[in-house]
PDB file of C-alpha atoms in Angstrom:
ATOM      1  CA  MET A   1       0.000   0.000   0.000  1.00  0.00           C
ATOM      2  CA  ASP A   2       1.251   3.453  -0.798  1.00  0.00           C
ATOM      3  CA  LYS A   3       1.964   5.594   2.181  1.00  0.00           C
ATOM      4  CA  VAL A   4      -1.135   7.656   3.017  1.00  0.00           C
ATOM      5  CA  LYS A   5      -0.538  11.301   2.270  1.00  0.00           C
ATOM      6  CA  PRO A   6      -1.908  13.520   5.055  1.00  0.00           C
ATOM      7  CA  VAL A   7      -4.779  15.757   3.994  1.00  0.00           C
ATOM      8  CA  ARG A   8      -3.736  19.187   5.123  1.00  0.00           C
ATOM      9  CA  GLY A   9      -5.901  20.508   7.908  1.00  0.00           C
ATOM     10  CA  ARG A  10      -8.114  17.412   8.026  1.00  0.00           C
ATOM     11  CA  PRO A  11      -6.827  15.156  10.802  1.00  0.00           C
ATOM     12  CA  ASP A  12     -10.194  13.359  10.835  1.00  0.00           C
ATOM     13  CA  VAL A  13      -9.653  12.253   7.247  1.00  0.00           C
ATOM     14  CA  ASP A  14      -6.005  11.390   7.872  1.00  0.00           C
ATOM     15  CA  ALA A  15      -6.976   9.182  10.790  1.00  0.00           C
ATOM     16  CA  ALA A  16      -9.712   7.532   8.791  1.00  0.00           C
ATOM     17  CA  MET A  17      -7.374   6.816   5.899  1.00  0.00           C
ATOM     18  CA  ARG A  18      -4.861   5.278   8.242  1.00  0.00           C
ATOM     19  CA  GLY A  19      -7.692   2.821   8.995  1.00  0.00           C
ATOM     20  CA  GLY A  20      -7.182   1.613   5.426  1.00  0.00           C
ATOM     21  CA  ASP A  21      -3.898  -0.066   6.390  1.00  0.00           C
ATOM     22  CA  TRP A  22      -3.938  -3.478   4.682  1.00  0.00           C
ATOM     23  CA  SER A  23      -1.964  -5.155   7.426  1.00  0.00           C
ATOM     24  CA  GLN A  24      -4.725  -4.337   9.894  1.00  0.00           C
ATOM     25  CA  ALA A  25      -6.716  -7.510  10.559  1.00  0.00           C
ATOM     26  CA  MET A  26     -10.077  -7.771  12.245  1.00  0.00           C
ATOM     27  CA  ASP A  27     -10.419  -9.046  15.816  1.00  0.00           C
ATOM     28  CA  GLY A  28      -9.925 -12.821  15.907  1.00  0.00           C
ATOM     29  CA  GLU A  29      -8.863 -13.035  12.292  1.00  0.00           C
ATOM     30  CA  GLY A  30      -5.454 -14.556  12.796  1.00  0.00           C
ATOM     31  CA  ILE A  31      -2.817 -15.169  10.144  1.00  0.00           C
ATOM     32  CA  PRO A  32      -4.064 -16.638   6.839  1.00  0.00           C
ATOM     33  CA  GLY A  33      -0.949 -18.776   6.439  1.00  0.00           C
ATOM     34  CA  ASN A  34      -1.705 -20.701   9.646  1.00  0.00           C
ATOM     35  CA  SER A  35      -5.420 -21.168   9.184  1.00  0.00           C
ATOM     36  CA  THR A  36      -7.677 -24.119   8.418  1.00  0.00           C
ATOM     37  CA  LEU A  37      -9.941 -24.229   5.379  1.00  0.00           C
ATOM     38  CA  GLU A  38     -12.990 -23.702   7.551  1.00  0.00           C
ATOM     39  CA  HIS A  39     -11.459 -20.638   9.171  1.00  0.00           C
ATOM     40  CA  ALA A  40     -10.337 -19.283   5.810  1.00  0.00           C
ATOM     41  CA  LEU A  41     -13.807 -19.754   4.315  1.00  0.00           C
ATOM     42  CA  TYR A  42     -15.332 -17.947   7.274  1.00  0.00           C
ATOM     43  CA  TRP A  43     -13.070 -14.921   6.825  1.00  0.00           C
ATOM     44  CA  GLN A  44     -13.547 -14.952   3.081  1.00  0.00           C
ATOM     45  CA  GLN A  45     -17.261 -14.613   3.703  1.00  0.00           C
ATOM     46  CA  ILE A  46     -16.783 -11.829   6.245  1.00  0.00           C
ATOM     47  CA  TYR A  47     -14.617  -9.806   3.870  1.00  0.00           C
ATOM     48  CA  THR A  48     -16.881 -10.452   0.899  1.00  0.00           C
ATOM     49  CA  GLU A  49     -19.840  -9.102   2.866  1.00  0.00           C
ATOM     50  CA  ILE A  50     -18.122  -6.003   4.163  1.00  0.00           C
ATOM     51  CA  LEU A  51     -16.507  -5.236   0.814  1.00  0.00           C
ATOM     52  CA  THR A  52     -19.892  -5.497  -0.879  1.00  0.00           C
ATOM     53  CA  MET A  53     -21.278  -3.106   1.687  1.00  0.00           C
ATOM     54  CA  GLU A  54     -18.476  -0.566   1.247  1.00  0.00           C
ATOM     55  CA  GLU A  55     -18.899  -0.672  -2.532  1.00  0.00           C
ATOM     56  CA  LYS A  56     -22.625  -0.044  -2.192  1.00  0.00           C
ATOM     57  CA  VAL A  57     -21.938   2.851   0.161  1.00  0.00           C
ATOM     58  CA  LEU A  58     -19.466   4.305  -2.320  1.00  0.00           C
ATOM     59  CA  ASP A  59     -22.016   4.012  -5.124  1.00  0.00           C
ATOM     60  CA  ARG A  60     -24.579   5.754  -2.956  1.00  0.00           C
ATOM     61  CA  ILE A  61     -22.130   8.533  -2.071  1.00  0.00           C
ATOM     62  CA  ARG A  62     -21.354   9.123  -5.752  1.00  0.00           C
ATOM     63  CA  GLN A  63     -25.035   9.082  -6.598  1.00  0.00           C
ATOM     64  CA  LEU A  64     -25.876  11.628  -3.886  1.00  0.00           C
ATOM     65  CA  MET A  65     -22.900  13.802  -4.848  1.00  0.00           C
ATOM     66  CA  ASN A  66     -24.576  14.592  -8.155  1.00  0.00           C
ATOM     67  CA  THR A  67     -27.256  16.533  -6.342  1.00  0.00           C
ATOM     68  CA  GLN A  68     -24.821  18.589  -4.249  1.00  0.00           C
ATOM     69  CA  SER A  69     -23.544  22.123  -4.718  1.00  0.00           C
ATOM     70  CA  ASP A  70     -19.928  22.537  -5.871  1.00  0.00           C
ATOM     71  CA  GLU A  71     -18.720  23.334  -2.344  1.00  0.00           C
ATOM     72  CA  ALA A  72     -20.511  20.386  -0.786  1.00  0.00           C
ATOM     73  CA  ARG A  73     -19.297  18.061  -3.531  1.00  0.00           C
ATOM     74  CA  ARG A  74     -15.695  19.148  -2.937  1.00  0.00           C
ATOM     75  CA  GLU A  75     -16.097  18.472   0.768  1.00  0.00           C
ATOM     76  CA  VAL A  76     -17.522  15.018   0.102  1.00  0.00           C
ATOM     77  CA  GLU A  77     -14.708  14.294  -2.355  1.00  0.00           C
ATOM     78  CA  LEU A  78     -12.222  15.276   0.314  1.00  0.00           C
ATOM     79  CA  THR A  79     -13.819  13.452   3.219  1.00  0.00           C
ATOM     80  CA  ASN A  80     -16.149  10.570   2.404  1.00  0.00           C
ATOM     81  CA  VAL A  81     -14.755   9.279  -0.854  1.00  0.00           C
ATOM     82  CA  PRO A  82     -11.114   8.725   0.152  1.00  0.00           C
ATOM     83  CA  VAL A  83     -12.133   7.245   3.478  1.00  0.00           C
ATOM     84  CA  VAL A  84     -14.500   4.691   1.961  1.00  0.00           C
ATOM     85  CA  VAL A  85     -12.094   3.950  -0.894  1.00  0.00           C
ATOM     86  CA  ALA A  86      -9.259   3.317   1.590  1.00  0.00           C
ATOM     87  CA  GLN A  87     -11.471   1.068   3.718  1.00  0.00           C
ATOM     88  CA  ALA A  88     -12.722  -0.847   0.682  1.00  0.00           C
ATOM     89  CA  GLU A  89      -9.171  -1.310  -0.573  1.00  0.00           C
ATOM     90  CA  ARG A  90      -8.116  -2.687   2.784  1.00  0.00           C
ATOM     91  CA  PHE A  91     -11.000  -5.171   2.788  1.00  0.00           C
ATOM     92  CA  ARG A  92     -10.288  -6.131  -0.836  1.00  0.00           C
ATOM     93  CA  GLN A  93      -6.663  -6.816   0.025  1.00  0.00           C
ATOM     94  CA  ARG A  94      -7.571  -8.883   3.095  1.00  0.00           C
ATOM     95  CA  LEU A  95     -10.090 -10.813   1.031  1.00  0.00           C
ATOM     96  CA  GLY A  96      -7.287 -11.508  -1.439  1.00  0.00           C
ATOM     97  CA  TYR A  97      -5.183 -13.027   1.343  1.00  0.00           C
ATOM     98  CA  TRP A  98      -8.029 -15.377   2.269  1.00  0.00           C
ATOM     99  CA  ASP A  99      -8.792 -16.271  -1.357  1.00  0.00           C
ATOM    100  CA  THR A 100      -5.141 -17.195  -1.807  1.00  0.00           C
ATOM    101  CA  ARG A 101      -5.153 -19.268   1.373  1.00  0.00           C
ATOM    102  CA  ILE A 102      -8.285 -21.145   0.280  1.00  0.00           C
ATOM    103  CA  ALA A 103      -6.769 -21.876  -3.128  1.00  0.00           C
ATOM    104  CA  GLN A 104      -3.623 -23.055  -1.407  1.00  0.00           C
ATOM    105  CA  LEU A 105      -5.534 -25.374   0.942  1.00  0.00           C
ATOM    106  CA  ASN A 106      -7.727 -26.736  -1.819  1.00  0.00           C
ATOM    107  CA  GLY A 107      -4.713 -27.486  -3.962  1.00  0.00           C
ATOM    108  CA  ASN A 108      -2.877 -29.258  -1.192  1.00  0.00           C
ATOM    109  CA  SER A 109      -4.832 -32.141   0.344  1.00  0.00           C
ATOM    110  CA  ASN A 110      -1.929 -33.045   2.625  1.00  0.00           C
ATOM    111  CA  HIS A 111      -2.102 -29.693   4.381  1.00  0.00           C
ATOM    112  CA  LYS A 112      -2.363 -30.037   8.149  1.00  0.00           C
ATOM    113  CA  PRO A 113      -4.523 -27.453   9.871  1.00  0.00           C
TER     114      PRO A 113
ATOM    115  CA  MET B   1     -27.348  37.853  16.223  1.00  0.00           C
ATOM    116  CA  ALA B   2     -25.197  40.342  18.006  1.00  0.00           C
ATOM    117  CA  ARG B   3     -24.392  38.026  20.853  1.00  0.00           C
ATOM    118  CA  GLY B   4     -22.685  35.625  18.510  1.00  0.00           C
ATOM    119  CA  LYS B   5     -19.292  37.303  18.096  1.00  0.00           C
ATOM    120  CA  PRO B   6     -16.915  39.055  20.487  1.00  0.00           C
ATOM    121  CA  LYS B   7     -16.207  42.128  18.407  1.00  0.00           C
ATOM    122  CA  ALA B   8     -19.884  42.813  17.878  1.00  0.00           C
ATOM    123  CA  ALA B   9     -20.882  42.021  21.422  1.00  0.00           C
ATOM    124  CA  ALA B  10     -20.705  45.515  22.853  1.00  0.00           C
ATOM    125  CA  GLY B  11     -22.719  46.795  25.799  1.00  0.00           C
ATOM    126  CA  ALA B  12     -24.707  44.492  27.982  1.00  0.00           C
ATOM    127  CA  GLY B  13     -25.222  41.840  25.314  1.00  0.00           C
ATOM    128  CA  ARG B  14     -24.571  38.243  26.043  1.00  0.00           C
ATOM    129  CA  SER B  15     -20.974  37.148  25.591  1.00  0.00           C
ATOM    130  CA  VAL B  16     -20.138  34.469  23.063  1.00  0.00           C
ATOM    131  CA  PRO B  17     -21.517  31.122  24.159  1.00  0.00           C
ATOM    132  CA  ALA B  18     -19.151  28.200  23.841  1.00  0.00           C
ATOM    133  CA  ILE B  19     -20.177  25.950  20.981  1.00  0.00           C
ATOM    134  CA  ARG B  20     -20.176  22.394  22.210  1.00  0.00           C
ATOM    135  CA  GLY B  21     -19.034  19.506  20.088  1.00  0.00           C
ATOM    136  CA  ARG B  22     -16.050  18.927  17.885  1.00  0.00           C
ATOM    137  CA  PRO B  23     -13.839  21.735  16.665  1.00  0.00           C
ATOM    138  CA  SER B  24     -15.077  22.814  13.287  1.00  0.00           C
ATOM    139  CA  ARG B  25     -13.139  23.823  10.200  1.00  0.00           C
ATOM    140  CA  PRO B  26     -14.318  26.189   7.512  1.00  0.00           C
ATOM    141  CA  LEU B  27     -14.627  24.955   3.963  1.00  0.00           C
ATOM    142  CA  GLU B  28     -12.682  26.510   1.133  1.00  0.00           C
ATOM    143  CA  GLY B  29     -13.955  30.029   0.440  1.00  0.00           C
ATOM    144  CA  GLU B  30     -15.975  30.233   3.632  1.00  0.00           C
ATOM    145  CA  ASP B  31     -15.647  33.517   5.526  1.00  0.00           C
ATOM    146  CA  LEU B  32     -17.655  33.915   8.700  1.00  0.00           C
ATOM    147  CA  GLU B  33     -16.756  37.630   8.778  1.00  0.00           C
ATOM    148  CA  THR B  34     -18.761  38.316   5.653  1.00  0.00           C
ATOM    149  CA  LYS B  35     -21.076  41.312   5.698  1.00  0.00           C
ATOM    150  CA  ARG B  36     -23.253  39.840   3.012  1.00  0.00           C
ATOM    151  CA  TRP B  37     -26.481  38.244   4.113  1.00  0.00           C
ATOM    152  CA  GLU B  38     -26.595  36.200   0.895  1.00  0.00           C
ATOM    153  CA  ASP B  39     -23.226  34.599   1.747  1.00  0.00           C
ATOM    154  CA  ALA B  40     -24.554  33.518   5.110  1.00  0.00           C
ATOM    155  CA  ARG B  41     -27.629  31.989   3.476  1.00  0.00           C
ATOM    156  CA  HIS B  42     -25.397  30.288   0.935  1.00  0.00           C
ATOM    157  CA  TRP B  43     -23.234  28.613   3.593  1.00  0.00           C
ATOM    158  CA  ILE B  44     -26.270  27.664   5.617  1.00  0.00           C
ATOM    159  CA  SER B  45     -27.616  25.831   2.601  1.00  0.00           C
ATOM    160  CA  ILE B  46     -24.232  24.140   1.996  1.00  0.00           C
ATOM    161  CA  TYR B  47     -24.022  22.831   5.555  1.00  0.00           C
ATOM    162  CA  ALA B  48     -27.677  21.861   5.596  1.00  0.00           C
ATOM    163  CA  ASP B  49     -27.056  19.887   2.369  1.00  0.00           C
ATOM    164  CA  LEU B  50     -23.950  18.240   3.799  1.00  0.00           C
ATOM    165  CA  LEU B  51     -25.795  17.226   6.943  1.00  0.00           C
ATOM    166  CA  GLU B  52     -28.643  15.821   4.893  1.00  0.00           C
ATOM    167  CA  PHE B  53     -26.144  13.970   2.738  1.00  0.00           C
ATOM    168  CA  LYS B  54     -24.359  12.499   5.752  1.00  0.00           C
ATOM    169  CA  ARG B  55     -27.670  11.506   7.329  1.00  0.00           C
ATOM    170  CA  GLY B  56     -28.501   9.610   4.150  1.00  0.00           C
ATOM    171  CA  ILE B  57     -25.151   7.829   4.148  1.00  0.00           C
ATOM    172  CA  LEU B  58     -25.315   7.126   7.866  1.00  0.00           C
ATOM    173  CA  ALA B  59     -28.770   5.579   7.523  1.00  0.00           C
ATOM    174  CA  ARG B  60     -27.533   3.450   4.639  1.00  0.00           C
ATOM    175  CA  VAL B  61     -24.421   2.272   6.500  1.00  0.00           C
ATOM    176  CA  ARG B  62     -26.369   1.546   9.692  1.00  0.00           C
ATOM    177  CA  ARG B  63     -28.888  -0.528   7.774  1.00  0.00           C
ATOM    178  CA  ASP B  64     -26.202  -2.512   5.947  1.00  0.00           C
ATOM    179  CA  VAL B  65     -23.975  -2.987   8.984  1.00  0.00           C
ATOM    180  CA  ALA B  66     -26.844  -4.630  10.858  1.00  0.00           C
ATOM    181  CA  ASN B  67     -26.798  -7.450   8.278  1.00  0.00           C
ATOM    182  CA  LEU B  68     -23.082  -8.176   8.656  1.00  0.00           C
ATOM    183  CA  GLN B  69     -21.511 -10.757  10.929  1.00  0.00           C
ATOM    184  CA  LEU B  70     -20.057  -9.504  14.184  1.00  0.00           C
ATOM    185  CA  PRO B  71     -16.369  -9.085  13.203  1.00  0.00           C
ATOM    186  CA  ALA B  72     -17.402  -7.175  10.094  1.00  0.00           C
ATOM    187  CA  GLN B  73     -19.788  -5.061  12.145  1.00  0.00           C
ATOM    188  CA  LYS B  74     -16.904  -4.063  14.408  1.00  0.00           C
ATOM    189  CA  ALA B  75     -14.723  -3.124  11.434  1.00  0.00           C
ATOM    190  CA  ALA B  76     -17.531  -1.158   9.801  1.00  0.00           C
ATOM    191  CA  ALA B  77     -18.143   0.743  13.016  1.00  0.00           C
ATOM    192  CA  THR B  78     -15.192   2.920  11.957  1.00  0.00           C
ATOM    193  CA  ASP B  79     -17.310   4.283   9.111  1.00  0.00           C
ATOM    194  CA  LEU B  80     -20.113   5.153  11.496  1.00  0.00           C
ATOM    195  CA  LYS B  81     -17.759   6.951  13.894  1.00  0.00           C
ATOM    196  CA  ILE B  82     -16.203   8.994  11.098  1.00  0.00           C
ATOM    197  CA  ILE B  83     -19.526  10.030   9.619  1.00  0.00           C
ATOM    198  CA  ASP B  84     -20.900  10.887  13.034  1.00  0.00           C
ATOM    199  CA  SER B  85     -17.883  13.017  13.921  1.00  0.00           C
ATOM    200  CA  GLN B  86     -18.023  14.835  10.581  1.00  0.00           C
ATOM    201  CA  MET B  87     -21.711  15.530  11.128  1.00  0.00           C
ATOM    202  CA  GLN B  88     -20.962  17.096  14.497  1.00  0.00           C
ATOM    203  CA  GLY B  89     -18.427  19.380  12.817  1.00  0.00           C
ATOM    204  CA  TYR B  90     -20.950  20.438  10.156  1.00  0.00           C
ATOM    205  CA  GLN B  91     -23.593  21.079  12.792  1.00  0.00           C
ATOM    206  CA  VAL B  92     -21.200  23.412  14.635  1.00  0.00           C
ATOM    207  CA  ARG B  93     -20.536  25.354  11.397  1.00  0.00           C
ATOM    208  CA  LEU B  94     -24.240  25.499  10.624  1.00  0.00           C
ATOM    209  CA  ASP B  95     -24.948  26.909  14.079  1.00  0.00           C
ATOM    210  CA  LEU B  96     -22.199  29.499  13.616  1.00  0.00           C
ATOM    211  CA  TRP B  97     -23.762  30.611  10.345  1.00  0.00           C
ATOM    212  CA  TYR B  98     -27.206  30.873  11.909  1.00  0.00           C
ATOM    213  CA  ARG B  99     -25.722  33.074  14.598  1.00  0.00           C
ATOM    214  CA  ARG B 100     -24.061  35.151  11.926  1.00  0.00           C
ATOM    215  CA  ILE B 101     -27.251  35.553   9.957  1.00  0.00           C
ATOM    216  CA  TRP B 102     -29.058  36.717  13.075  1.00  0.00           C
ATOM    217  CA  GLU B 103     -26.254  39.170  13.627  1.00  0.00           C
ATOM    218  CA  LEU B 104     -26.491  40.487  10.075  1.00  0.00           C
ATOM    219  CA  GLN B 105     -30.234  40.679  10.542  1.00  0.00           C
ATOM    220  CA  GLY B 106     -29.719  43.039  13.483  1.00  0.00           C
ATOM    221  CA  LEU B 107     -30.964  40.798  16.277  1.00  0.00           C
ATOM    222  CA  TRP B 108     -29.584  41.537  19.721  1.00  0.00           C
ATOM    223  CA  VAL B 109     -30.245  39.465  22.806  1.00  0.00           C
ATOM    224  CA  ASP B 110     -29.370  40.893  26.208  1.00  0.00           C
ATOM    225  CA  PRO B 111     -29.560  38.310  28.995  1.00  0.00           C
ATOM    226  CA  THR B 112     -28.833  40.818  31.753  1.00  0.00           C
ATOM    227  CA  GLY B 113     -32.043  42.735  31.240  1.00  0.00           C
ATOM    228  CA  ARG B 114     -33.735  39.880  29.318  1.00  0.00           C
ATOM    229  CA  VAL B 115     -34.252  42.274  26.437  1.00  0.00           C
ATOM    230  CA  VAL B 116     -34.496  41.420  22.758  1.00  0.00           C
ATOM    231  CA  ARG B 117     -33.846  44.116  20.164  1.00  0.00           C
ATOM    232  CA  HIS B 118     -34.417  43.908  16.481  1.00  0.00           C
ATOM    233  CA  GLN B 119     -33.908  46.733  14.021  1.00  0.00           C
ATOM    234  CA  GLY B 120     -34.661  49.533  16.488  1.00  0.00           C
ATOM    235  CA  LYS B 121     -37.482  47.828  18.368  1.00  0.00           C
ATOM    236  CA  GLU B 122     -37.049  46.168  21.736  1.00  0.00           C
ATOM    237  CA  ILE B 123     -39.085  44.091  24.155  1.00  0.00           C
ATOM    238  CA  ALA B 124     -38.317  42.964  27.699  1.00  0.00           C
ATOM    239  CA  LEU B 125     -39.092  39.289  28.224  1.00  0.00           C
ATOM    240  CA  THR B 126     -40.048  37.273  31.280  1.00  0.00           C
ATOM    241  CA  LYS B 127     -37.504  34.776  32.545  1.00  0.00           C
ATOM    242  CA  ARG B 128     -39.219  31.789  30.938  1.00  0.00           C
ATOM    243  CA  GLU B 129     -39.866  33.605  27.669  1.00  0.00           C
ATOM    244  CA  PHE B 130     -36.223  34.569  27.519  1.00  0.00           C
ATOM    245  CA  GLN B 131     -34.973  31.078  28.367  1.00  0.00           C
ATOM    246  CA  LEU B 132     -37.144  29.542  25.676  1.00  0.00           C
ATOM    247  CA  LEU B 133     -36.108  32.082  23.044  1.00  0.00           C
ATOM    248  CA  GLN B 134     -32.448  31.723  23.960  1.00  0.00           C
ATOM    249  CA  PHE B 135     -32.663  27.935  23.786  1.00  0.00           C
ATOM    250  CA  LEU B 136     -34.309  27.990  20.363  1.00  0.00           C
ATOM    251  CA  LEU B 137     -31.821  30.566  19.054  1.00  0.00           C
ATOM    252  CA  ASP B 138     -28.974  28.378  20.262  1.00  0.00           C
ATOM    253  CA  HIS B 139     -30.409  25.374  18.393  1.00  0.00           C
ATOM    254  CA  PRO B 140     -31.902  26.836  15.247  1.00  0.00           C
ATOM    255  CA  HIS B 141     -33.736  24.710  12.722  1.00  0.00           C
ATOM    256  CA  ARG B 142     -33.831  21.747  15.071  1.00  0.00           C
ATOM    257  CA  PHE B 143     -37.011  20.335  16.519  1.00  0.00           C
ATOM    258  CA  PHE B 144     -37.637  19.819  20.219  1.00  0.00           C
ATOM    259  CA  THR B 145     -40.511  18.014  21.855  1.00  0.00           C
ATOM    260  CA  THR B 146     -42.437  19.515  24.722  1.00  0.00           C
ATOM    261  CA  SER B 147     -40.587  17.371  27.241  1.00  0.00           C
ATOM    262  CA  GLN B 148     -37.213  18.304  25.735  1.00  0.00           C
ATOM    263  CA  ILE B 149     -38.101  21.979  26.045  1.00  0.00           C
ATOM    264  CA  LEU B 150     -39.212  21.509  29.646  1.00  0.00           C
ATOM    265  CA  GLY B 151     -35.981  19.698  30.518  1.00  0.00           C
ATOM    266  CA  GLN B 152     -33.465  21.594  28.417  1.00  0.00           C
ATOM    267  CA  ALA B 153     -34.770  25.124  27.979  1.00  0.00           C
ATOM    268  CA  TRP B 154     -36.173  25.534  31.462  1.00  0.00           C
ATOM    269  CA  ALA B 155     -34.485  22.674  33.306  1.00  0.00           C
ATOM    270  CA  ASP B 156     -37.813  21.992  34.986  1.00  0.00           C
ATOM    271  CA  PRO B 157     -39.397  18.767  33.739  1.00  0.00           C
ATOM    272  CA  ALA B 158     -42.030  19.021  36.466  1.00  0.00           C
ATOM    273  CA  LEU B 159     -43.818  21.828  34.618  1.00  0.00           C
ATOM    274  CA  PHE B 160     -46.965  20.991  32.689  1.00  0.00           C
ATOM    275  CA  PRO B 161     -46.714  20.587  28.910  1.00  0.00           C
ATOM    276  CA  GLU B 162     -49.416  23.255  28.575  1.00  0.00           C
ATOM    277  CA  GLU B 163     -46.822  25.753  29.780  1.00  0.00           C
ATOM    278  CA  VAL B 164     -44.771  25.115  26.641  1.00  0.00           C
ATOM    279  CA  ARG B 165     -47.751  25.783  24.388  1.00  0.00           C
ATOM    280  CA  ASN B 166     -48.522  28.923  26.368  1.00  0.00           C
ATOM    281  CA  TYR B 167     -44.966  30.276  26.047  1.00  0.00           C
ATOM    282  CA  VAL B 168     -44.747  29.292  22.394  1.00  0.00           C
ATOM    283  CA  ARG B 169     -47.839  31.458  21.776  1.00  0.00           C
ATOM    284  CA  ARG B 170     -46.207  34.333  23.640  1.00  0.00           C
ATOM    285  CA  LEU B 171     -42.923  33.998  21.763  1.00  0.00           C
ATOM    286  CA  ARG B 172     -44.704  33.923  18.427  1.00  0.00           C
ATOM    287  CA  LYS B 173     -46.321  37.252  19.283  1.00  0.00           C
ATOM    288  CA  ILE B 174     -42.935  38.682  20.305  1.00  0.00           C
ATOM    289  CA  LEU B 175     -41.394  37.586  16.987  1.00  0.00           C
ATOM    290  CA  VAL B 176     -44.225  39.307  15.125  1.00  0.00           C
ATOM    291  CA  ASP B 177     -44.092  42.474  17.267  1.00  0.00           C
ATOM    292  CA  LEU B 178     -40.332  42.833  16.701  1.00  0.00           C
ATOM    293  CA  GLY B 179     -40.572  41.946  13.014  1.00  0.00           C
ATOM    294  CA  ILE B 180     -38.061  39.110  13.440  1.00  0.00           C
ATOM    295  CA  PRO B 181     -38.101  37.055  10.229  1.00  0.00           C
ATOM    296  CA  ALA B 182     -38.488  33.692  11.924  1.00  0.00           C
ATOM    297  CA  ASP B 183     -41.355  31.346  12.651  1.00  0.00           C
ATOM    298  CA  LEU B 184     -41.758  29.159  15.676  1.00  0.00           C
ATOM    299  CA  VAL B 185     -43.119  26.150  13.855  1.00  0.00           C
ATOM    300  CA  ASN B 186     -44.652  22.994  15.255  1.00  0.00           C
ATOM    301  CA  LYS B 187     -44.494  19.671  13.432  1.00  0.00           C
ATOM    302  CA  PRO B 188     -46.508  16.744  14.761  1.00  0.00           C
ATOM    303  CA  GLY B 189     -44.235  14.102  16.230  1.00  0.00           C
ATOM    304  CA  ARG B 190     -41.140  16.329  16.035  1.00  0.00           C
ATOM    305  CA  GLY B 191     -41.969  19.291  18.211  1.00  0.00           C
ATOM    306  CA  TYR B 192     -41.085  22.962  17.970  1.00  0.00           C
ATOM    307  CA  SER B 193     -38.374  24.723  16.001  1.00  0.00           C
ATOM    308  CA  LEU B 194     -37.328  28.289  15.279  1.00  0.00           C
ATOM    309  CA  VAL B 195     -37.050  28.537  11.525  1.00  0.00           C
ATOM    310  CA  PHE B 196     -35.480  31.492   9.790  1.00  0.00           C
ATOM    311  CA  ARG B 197     -37.541  33.090   7.045  1.00  0.00           C
ATOM    312  CA  SER B 198     -36.030  34.880   4.038  1.00  0.00           C
ATOM    313  CA  PRO B 199     -36.877  38.590   4.357  1.00  0.00           C
TER     314      PRO B 199
END
C-alpha cells in the first residue's frame, strides 16, 4: 500500500485513511498462512460481505454527490470518498489473502490445519 | 445575532456562548466575517445539504452494517464513527452561520435585562420567555418536543406541557411584534423549532 498522504488541515480524514492499512486484521482473524480451510472460508465470507457493503456505500455517495452544490461536492470528495475507498481497498486486500489461502488449501490435500 | 461574536458584542449583550461539540473547520472560500447576508444563506444551505447527505449515508451504512456478521460489524463501526464526527463538525458550522445571519439581521439578545432588540425595536421578556427564546436561538432549525423543552430550555421537567404551548404562543407574538423574520413552527411528532424566514 502506498503511504497515506496527510490531507492538510483534516486530521479526521487522515486518521480515517490510516484505517485503510492493509496489514490491519479484524479481531480474531489470525494469520491466513496458519489457518484451516474452515477458518479461511469464514473470513472470506466476512470480507466479501463487508466489501460489498463498502462498494454499495461508495455508489450511494457518488449518486448523492450529483445533487450537491460545488462546495458540498468538494467536501464530500475530500472526506467521504477517500475514506470509503481506503477502507474498501483494505477489505479487498484482506479478502485476497483469504482467497489465496483457500486456493492453497484446496490445492494441497496433505495440508495439516 | 449580536451576541454571537466578540467584536460585535458591545454593551450588555450576552458574551459568546461556547459551541459544544467537535472543533469545526471552515470549507474553502468560507468567511464567517462576511457582511453579506446572501453569503450567510449560501453557507447555511451548503451545511444543511452536507448534513442531509451524511444523514442519508449514515442511515444506509447503519442498515447494511446490521446485516453483517459480528467481526465485520466491528470493522464497519469505523465508518459510522467517522460520519458521526463529521456531522458534528458540520452542525457546529451550521450553528455558527445561523448566529451570523441573526447578527447580520440586526438581532440583539441581552440576557442581563432579558431584552431582545431587532432593528430599532425592543421588548423585555419574562424569565421563561427569555430562556425559551435563547434555547431555540442556540439550536436553530432543530425540533424539540415539549418534554425536551421543559428539561433543556427551562431545566424543569415538572412543569406541565401546557406551559410550553402557552410560552410558544407568547414567543410567536414577540417575533411578530419585533418583526423578526423567523417562525416558531410545530411539526406533529417532532416538536417545535425556530425557523429562519427569508426577508
